[in-house]
Tab-separated table of N, CA and C in Angstrom:
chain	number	residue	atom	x	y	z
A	1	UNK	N	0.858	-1.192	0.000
A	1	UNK	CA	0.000	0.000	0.000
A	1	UNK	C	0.892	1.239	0.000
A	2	UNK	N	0.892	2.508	-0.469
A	2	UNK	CA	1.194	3.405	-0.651
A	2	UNK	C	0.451	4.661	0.253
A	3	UNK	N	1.049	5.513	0.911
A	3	UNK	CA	0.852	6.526	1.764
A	3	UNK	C	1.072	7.703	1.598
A	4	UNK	N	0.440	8.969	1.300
A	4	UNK	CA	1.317	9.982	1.105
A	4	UNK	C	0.476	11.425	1.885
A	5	UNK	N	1.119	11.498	2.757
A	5	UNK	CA	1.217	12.239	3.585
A	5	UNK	C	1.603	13.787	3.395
A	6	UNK	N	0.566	14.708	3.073
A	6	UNK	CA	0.790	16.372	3.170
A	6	UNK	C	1.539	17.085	4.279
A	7	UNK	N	2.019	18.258	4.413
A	7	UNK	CA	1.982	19.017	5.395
A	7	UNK	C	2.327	20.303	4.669
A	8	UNK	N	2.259	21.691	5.671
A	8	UNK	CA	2.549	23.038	4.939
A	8	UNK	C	1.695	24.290	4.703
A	9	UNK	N	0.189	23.590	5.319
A	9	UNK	CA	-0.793	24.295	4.529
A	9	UNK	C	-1.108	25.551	5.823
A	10	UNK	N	-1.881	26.053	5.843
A	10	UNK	CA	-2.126	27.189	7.068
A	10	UNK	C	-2.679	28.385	6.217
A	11	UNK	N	-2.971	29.446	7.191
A	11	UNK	CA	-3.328	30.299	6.842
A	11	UNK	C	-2.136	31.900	6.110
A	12	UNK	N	-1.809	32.407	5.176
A	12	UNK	CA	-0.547	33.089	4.974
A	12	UNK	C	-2.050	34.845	3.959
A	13	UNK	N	-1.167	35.606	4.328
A	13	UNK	CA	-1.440	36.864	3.912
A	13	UNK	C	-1.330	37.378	2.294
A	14	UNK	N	-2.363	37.480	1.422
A	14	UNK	CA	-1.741	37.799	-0.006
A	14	UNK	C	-0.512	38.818	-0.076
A	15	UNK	N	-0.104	38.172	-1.007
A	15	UNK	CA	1.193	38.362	-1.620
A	15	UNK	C	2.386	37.482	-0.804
A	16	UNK	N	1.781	36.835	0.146
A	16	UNK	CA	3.046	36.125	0.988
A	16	UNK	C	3.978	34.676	0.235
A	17	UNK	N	4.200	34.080	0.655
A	17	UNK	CA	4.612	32.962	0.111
A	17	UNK	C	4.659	31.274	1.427
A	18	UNK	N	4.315	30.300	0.438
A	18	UNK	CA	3.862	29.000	1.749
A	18	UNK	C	4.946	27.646	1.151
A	19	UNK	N	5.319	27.033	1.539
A	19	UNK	CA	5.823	25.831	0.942
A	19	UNK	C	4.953	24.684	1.532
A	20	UNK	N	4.636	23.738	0.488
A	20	UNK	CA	3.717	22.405	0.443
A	20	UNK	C	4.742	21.599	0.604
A	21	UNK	N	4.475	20.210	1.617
A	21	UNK	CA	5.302	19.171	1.592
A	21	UNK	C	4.359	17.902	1.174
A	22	UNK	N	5.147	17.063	0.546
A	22	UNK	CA	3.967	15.780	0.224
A	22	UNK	C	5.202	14.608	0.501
A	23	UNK	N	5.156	13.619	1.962
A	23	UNK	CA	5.969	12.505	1.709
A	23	UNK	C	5.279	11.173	0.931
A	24	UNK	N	5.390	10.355	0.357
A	24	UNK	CA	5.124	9.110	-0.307
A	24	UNK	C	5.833	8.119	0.544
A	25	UNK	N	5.111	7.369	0.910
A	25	UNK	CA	5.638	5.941	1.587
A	25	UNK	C	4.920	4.603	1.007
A	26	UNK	N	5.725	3.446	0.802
A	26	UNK	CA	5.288	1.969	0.374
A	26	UNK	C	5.820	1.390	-0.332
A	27	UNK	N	5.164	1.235	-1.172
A	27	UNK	CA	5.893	0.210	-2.639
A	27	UNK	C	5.609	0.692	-3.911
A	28	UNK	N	6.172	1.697	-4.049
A	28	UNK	CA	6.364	3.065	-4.958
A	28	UNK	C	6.755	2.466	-6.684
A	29	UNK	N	6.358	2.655	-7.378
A	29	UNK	CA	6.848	2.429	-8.644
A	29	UNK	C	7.510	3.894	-9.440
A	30	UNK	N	9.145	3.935	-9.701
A	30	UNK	CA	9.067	4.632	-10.459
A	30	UNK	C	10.030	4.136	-12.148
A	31	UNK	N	9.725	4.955	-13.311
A	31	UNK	CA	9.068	6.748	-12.859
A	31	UNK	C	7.389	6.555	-12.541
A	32	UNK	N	7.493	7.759	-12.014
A	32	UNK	CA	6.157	8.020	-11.786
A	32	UNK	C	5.580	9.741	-11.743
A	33	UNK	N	4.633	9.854	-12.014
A	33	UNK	CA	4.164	11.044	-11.778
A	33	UNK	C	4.079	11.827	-9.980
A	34	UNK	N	4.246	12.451	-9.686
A	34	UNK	CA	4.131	13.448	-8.413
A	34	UNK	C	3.251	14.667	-8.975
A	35	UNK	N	1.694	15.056	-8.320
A	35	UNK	CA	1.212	16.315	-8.749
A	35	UNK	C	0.416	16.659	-7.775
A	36	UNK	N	0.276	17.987	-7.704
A	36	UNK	CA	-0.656	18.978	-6.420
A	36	UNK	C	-1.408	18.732	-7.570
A	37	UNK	N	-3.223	18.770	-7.326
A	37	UNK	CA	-3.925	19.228	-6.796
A	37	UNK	C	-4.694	20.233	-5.760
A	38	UNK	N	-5.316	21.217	-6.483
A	38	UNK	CA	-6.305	21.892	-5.479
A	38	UNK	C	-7.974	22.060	-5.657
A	39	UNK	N	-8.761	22.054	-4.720
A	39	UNK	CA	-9.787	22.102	-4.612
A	39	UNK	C	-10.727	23.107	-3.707
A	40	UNK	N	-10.922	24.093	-4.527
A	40	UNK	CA	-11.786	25.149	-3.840
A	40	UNK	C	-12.958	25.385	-3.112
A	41	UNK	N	-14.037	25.475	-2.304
A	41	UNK	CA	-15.487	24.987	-2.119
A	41	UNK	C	-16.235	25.543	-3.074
A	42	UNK	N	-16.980	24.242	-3.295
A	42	UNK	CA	-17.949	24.766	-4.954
A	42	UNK	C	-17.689	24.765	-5.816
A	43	UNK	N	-15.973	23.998	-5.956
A	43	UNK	CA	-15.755	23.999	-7.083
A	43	UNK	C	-15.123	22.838	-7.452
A	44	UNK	N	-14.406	22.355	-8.694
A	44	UNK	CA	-14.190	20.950	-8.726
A	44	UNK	C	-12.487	20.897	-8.653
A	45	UNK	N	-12.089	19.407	-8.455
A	45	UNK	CA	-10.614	19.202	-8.101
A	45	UNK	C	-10.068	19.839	-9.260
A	46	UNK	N	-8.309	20.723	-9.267
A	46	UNK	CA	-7.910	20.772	-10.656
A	46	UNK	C	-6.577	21.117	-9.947
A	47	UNK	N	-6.046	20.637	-11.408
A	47	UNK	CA	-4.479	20.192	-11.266
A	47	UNK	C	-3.807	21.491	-11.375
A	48	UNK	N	-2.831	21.581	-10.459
A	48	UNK	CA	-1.948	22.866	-10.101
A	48	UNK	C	-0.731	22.732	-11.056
A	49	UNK	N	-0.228	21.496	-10.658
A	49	UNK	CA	1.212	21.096	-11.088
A	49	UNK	C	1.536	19.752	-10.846
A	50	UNK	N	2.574	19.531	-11.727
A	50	UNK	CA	2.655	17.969	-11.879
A	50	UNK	C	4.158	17.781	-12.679
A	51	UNK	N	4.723	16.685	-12.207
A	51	UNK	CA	6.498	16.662	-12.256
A	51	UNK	C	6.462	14.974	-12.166
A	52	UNK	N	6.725	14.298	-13.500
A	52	UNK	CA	7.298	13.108	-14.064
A	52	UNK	C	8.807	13.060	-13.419
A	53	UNK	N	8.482	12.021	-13.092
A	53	UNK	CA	10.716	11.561	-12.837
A	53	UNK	C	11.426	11.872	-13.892
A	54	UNK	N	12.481	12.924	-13.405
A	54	UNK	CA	13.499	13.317	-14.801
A	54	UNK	C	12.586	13.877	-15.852
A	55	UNK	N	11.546	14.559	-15.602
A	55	UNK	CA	10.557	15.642	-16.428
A	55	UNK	C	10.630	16.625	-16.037
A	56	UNK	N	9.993	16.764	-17.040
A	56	UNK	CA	9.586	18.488	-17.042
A	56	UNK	C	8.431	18.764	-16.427
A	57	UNK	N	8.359	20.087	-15.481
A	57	UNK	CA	7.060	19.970	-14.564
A	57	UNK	C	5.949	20.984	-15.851
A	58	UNK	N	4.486	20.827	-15.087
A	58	UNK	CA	3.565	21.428	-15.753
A	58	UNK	C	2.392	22.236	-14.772
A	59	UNK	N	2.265	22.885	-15.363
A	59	UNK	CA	1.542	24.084	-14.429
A	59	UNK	C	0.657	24.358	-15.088
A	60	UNK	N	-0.685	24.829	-14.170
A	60	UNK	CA	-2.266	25.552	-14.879
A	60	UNK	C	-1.616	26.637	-15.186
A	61	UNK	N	-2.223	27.344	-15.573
A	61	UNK	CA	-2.149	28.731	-16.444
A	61	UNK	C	-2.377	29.545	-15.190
A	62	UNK	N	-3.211	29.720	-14.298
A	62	UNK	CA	-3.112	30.349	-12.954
A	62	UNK	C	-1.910	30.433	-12.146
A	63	UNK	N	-1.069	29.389	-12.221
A	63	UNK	CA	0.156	29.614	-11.243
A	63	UNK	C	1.269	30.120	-11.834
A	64	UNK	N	1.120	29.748	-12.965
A	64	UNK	CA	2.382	29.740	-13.950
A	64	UNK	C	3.215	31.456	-13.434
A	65	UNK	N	4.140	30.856	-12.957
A	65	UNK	CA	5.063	32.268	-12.654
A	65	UNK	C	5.350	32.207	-11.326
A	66	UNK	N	4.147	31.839	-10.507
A	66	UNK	CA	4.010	31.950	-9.147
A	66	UNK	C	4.921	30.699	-7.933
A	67	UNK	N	4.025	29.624	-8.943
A	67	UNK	CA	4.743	27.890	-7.983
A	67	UNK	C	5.535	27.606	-8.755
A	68	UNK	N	5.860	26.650	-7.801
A	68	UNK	CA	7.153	25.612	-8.499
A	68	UNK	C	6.883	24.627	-7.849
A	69	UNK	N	7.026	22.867	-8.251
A	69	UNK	CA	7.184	21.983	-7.993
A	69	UNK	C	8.337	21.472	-8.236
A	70	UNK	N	8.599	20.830	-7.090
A	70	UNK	CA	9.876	19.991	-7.147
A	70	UNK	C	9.972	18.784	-6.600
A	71	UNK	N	10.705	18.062	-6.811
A	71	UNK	CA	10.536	16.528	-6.078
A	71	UNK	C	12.230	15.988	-5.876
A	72	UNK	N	12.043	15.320	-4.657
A	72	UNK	CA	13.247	14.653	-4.096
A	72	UNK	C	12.949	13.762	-4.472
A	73	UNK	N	13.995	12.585	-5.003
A	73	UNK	CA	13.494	11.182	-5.634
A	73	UNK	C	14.121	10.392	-4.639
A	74	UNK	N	15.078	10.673	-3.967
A	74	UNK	CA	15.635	9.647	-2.610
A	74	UNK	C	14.406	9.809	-1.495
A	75	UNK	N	13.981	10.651	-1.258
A	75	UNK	CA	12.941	11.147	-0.491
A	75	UNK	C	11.823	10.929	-0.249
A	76	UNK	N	11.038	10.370	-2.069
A	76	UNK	CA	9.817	10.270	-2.337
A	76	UNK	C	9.298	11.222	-1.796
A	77	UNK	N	9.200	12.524	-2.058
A	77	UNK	CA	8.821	13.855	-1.468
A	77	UNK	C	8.906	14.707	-2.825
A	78	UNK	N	7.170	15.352	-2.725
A	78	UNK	CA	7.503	16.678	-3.629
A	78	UNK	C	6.791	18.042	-2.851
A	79	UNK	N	7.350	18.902	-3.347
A	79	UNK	CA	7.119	19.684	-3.148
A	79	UNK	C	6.439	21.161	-4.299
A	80	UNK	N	5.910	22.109	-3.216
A	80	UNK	CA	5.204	22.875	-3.906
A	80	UNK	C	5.497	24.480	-3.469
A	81	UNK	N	6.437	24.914	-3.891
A	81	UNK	CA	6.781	26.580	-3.473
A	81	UNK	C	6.029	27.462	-4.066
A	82	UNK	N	4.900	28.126	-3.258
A	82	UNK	CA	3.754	29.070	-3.782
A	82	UNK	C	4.232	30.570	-3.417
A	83	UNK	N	4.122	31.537	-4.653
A	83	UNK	CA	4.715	32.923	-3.873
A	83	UNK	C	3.714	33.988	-4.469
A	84	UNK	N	3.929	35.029	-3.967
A	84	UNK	CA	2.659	35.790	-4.580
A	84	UNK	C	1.802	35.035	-4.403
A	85	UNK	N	0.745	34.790	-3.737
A	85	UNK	CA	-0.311	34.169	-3.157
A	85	UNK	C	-1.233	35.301	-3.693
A	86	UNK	N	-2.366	34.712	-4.319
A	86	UNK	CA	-3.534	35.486	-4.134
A	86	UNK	C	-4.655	34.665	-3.069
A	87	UNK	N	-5.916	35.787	-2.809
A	87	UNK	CA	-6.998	34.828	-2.191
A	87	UNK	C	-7.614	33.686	-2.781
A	88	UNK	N	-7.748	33.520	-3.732
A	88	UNK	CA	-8.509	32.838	-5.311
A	88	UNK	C	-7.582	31.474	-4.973
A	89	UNK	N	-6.227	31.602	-4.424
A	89	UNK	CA	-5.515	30.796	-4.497
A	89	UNK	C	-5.912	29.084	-3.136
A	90	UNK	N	-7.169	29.849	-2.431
A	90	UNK	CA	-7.195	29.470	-1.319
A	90	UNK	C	-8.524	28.106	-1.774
A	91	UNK	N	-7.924	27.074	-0.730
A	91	UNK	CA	-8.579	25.874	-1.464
A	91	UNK	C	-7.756	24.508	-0.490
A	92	UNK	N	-8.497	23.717	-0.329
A	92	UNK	CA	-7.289	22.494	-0.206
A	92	UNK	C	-6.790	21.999	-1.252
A	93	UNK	N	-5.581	21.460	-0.601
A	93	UNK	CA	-4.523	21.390	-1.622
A	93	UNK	C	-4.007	19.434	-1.319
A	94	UNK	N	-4.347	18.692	-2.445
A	94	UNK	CA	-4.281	17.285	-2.594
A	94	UNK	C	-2.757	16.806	-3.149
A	95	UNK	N	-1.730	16.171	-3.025
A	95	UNK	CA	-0.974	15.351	-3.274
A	95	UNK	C	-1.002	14.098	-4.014
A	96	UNK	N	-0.983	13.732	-5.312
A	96	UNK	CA	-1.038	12.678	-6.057
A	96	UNK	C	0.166	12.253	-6.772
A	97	UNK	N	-0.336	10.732	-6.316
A	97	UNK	CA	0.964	10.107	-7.194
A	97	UNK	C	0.528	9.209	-8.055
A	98	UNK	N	0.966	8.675	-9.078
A	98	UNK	CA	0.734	8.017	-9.688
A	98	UNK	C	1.118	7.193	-10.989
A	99	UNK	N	0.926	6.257	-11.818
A	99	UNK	CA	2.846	5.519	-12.454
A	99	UNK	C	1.837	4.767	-13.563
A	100	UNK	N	2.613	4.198	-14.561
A	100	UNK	CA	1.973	3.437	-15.297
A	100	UNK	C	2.745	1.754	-15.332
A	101	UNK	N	2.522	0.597	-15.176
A	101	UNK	CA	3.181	-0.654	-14.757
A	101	UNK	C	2.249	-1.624	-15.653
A	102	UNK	N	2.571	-2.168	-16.819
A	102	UNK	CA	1.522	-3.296	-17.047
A	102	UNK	C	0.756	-3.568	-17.555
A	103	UNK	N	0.251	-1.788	-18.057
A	103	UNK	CA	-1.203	-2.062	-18.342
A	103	UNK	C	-2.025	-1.155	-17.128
A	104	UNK	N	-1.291	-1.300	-15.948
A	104	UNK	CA	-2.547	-0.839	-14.481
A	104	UNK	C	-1.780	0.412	-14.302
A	105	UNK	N	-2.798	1.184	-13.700
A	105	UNK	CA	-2.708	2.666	-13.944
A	105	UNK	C	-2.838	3.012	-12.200
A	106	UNK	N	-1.795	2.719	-11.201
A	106	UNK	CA	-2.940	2.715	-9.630
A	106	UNK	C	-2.706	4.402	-9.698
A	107	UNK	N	-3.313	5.072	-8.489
A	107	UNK	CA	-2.866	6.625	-8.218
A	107	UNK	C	-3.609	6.518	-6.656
A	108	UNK	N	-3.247	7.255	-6.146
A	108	UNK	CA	-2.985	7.661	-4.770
A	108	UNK	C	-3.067	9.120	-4.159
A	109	UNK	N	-4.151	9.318	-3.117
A	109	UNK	CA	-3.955	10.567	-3.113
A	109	UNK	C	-3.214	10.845	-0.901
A	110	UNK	N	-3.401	12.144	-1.509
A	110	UNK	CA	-3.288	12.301	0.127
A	110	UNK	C	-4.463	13.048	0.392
A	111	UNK	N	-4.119	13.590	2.359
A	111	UNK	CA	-5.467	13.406	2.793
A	111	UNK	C	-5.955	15.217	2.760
A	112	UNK	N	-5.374	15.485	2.058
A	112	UNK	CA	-5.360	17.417	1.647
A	112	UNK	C	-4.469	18.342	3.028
A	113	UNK	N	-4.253	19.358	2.088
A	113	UNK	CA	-4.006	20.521	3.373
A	113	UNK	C	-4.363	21.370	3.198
A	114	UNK	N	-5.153	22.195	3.951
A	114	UNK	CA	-5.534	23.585	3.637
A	114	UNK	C	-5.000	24.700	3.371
A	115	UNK	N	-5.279	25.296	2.422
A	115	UNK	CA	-4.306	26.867	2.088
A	115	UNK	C	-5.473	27.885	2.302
A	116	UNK	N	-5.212	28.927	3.606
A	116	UNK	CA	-6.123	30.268	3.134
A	116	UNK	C	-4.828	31.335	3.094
A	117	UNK	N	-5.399	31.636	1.901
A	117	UNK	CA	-4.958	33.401	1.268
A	117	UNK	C	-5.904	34.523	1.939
A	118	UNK	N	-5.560	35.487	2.960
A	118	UNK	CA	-6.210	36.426	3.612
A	118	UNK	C	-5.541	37.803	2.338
A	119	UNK	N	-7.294	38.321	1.751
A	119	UNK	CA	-6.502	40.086	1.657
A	119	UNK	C	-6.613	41.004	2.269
């Protein structure tokens, strides 16, 4: 089974900046995908950013400039450096992993962390 565990999230002031932690624990297949997720109330899950082993990361059109994802591969840890924060930005924020092996496609999430953007 696979585990992946958030931390990072809290409350931070627009324009501030927050760092996301996501550890992965189990029986990990890589490469594999590592990607945030966020989810706003009322609104539906959508992908922030997302970083393939030895890829290139990818970003919504909303962050682009702002985050960065990165990932430790000894670590099984990625991460998410948010700066310039807006309020809009505020939402829980999901951790996914996920690999292709076989034919089977598993993915994994974590259990969210909250981000509020105060203006």
């Amino acid at each position: 089974q696979v585990h992946l565990v958030e931390s990072g999230g809290g409350l931070v002031q627009a324009g501030g900046s927050q760092r996301l932690s996501c550890v992965a624990s189990g029986s990990i297949f890589s490469p594999n995908t590592m990607s945030w997720y966020r989810q706003a109330p009322g609104k539906q899950r959508e992908l922030v950013a997302s970083l393939i082993t030895g890829g290139r990361a990818n970003y919504a059109d909303s962050v682009k400039g702002r985050f960065t994802i990165s990932r430790d591969n000894a670590k099984n840890t990625v991460y998410l450096q948010m700066n310039s924060l807006k309020p809009e930005d505020t939402a829980v924020y999901y951790c996914n992993l996920r690999w292709v092996l076989f034919g089977l496609r598993p993915e994994y999430w974590g259990q969210g962390t909250q981000v509020t953007v105060s203006s």
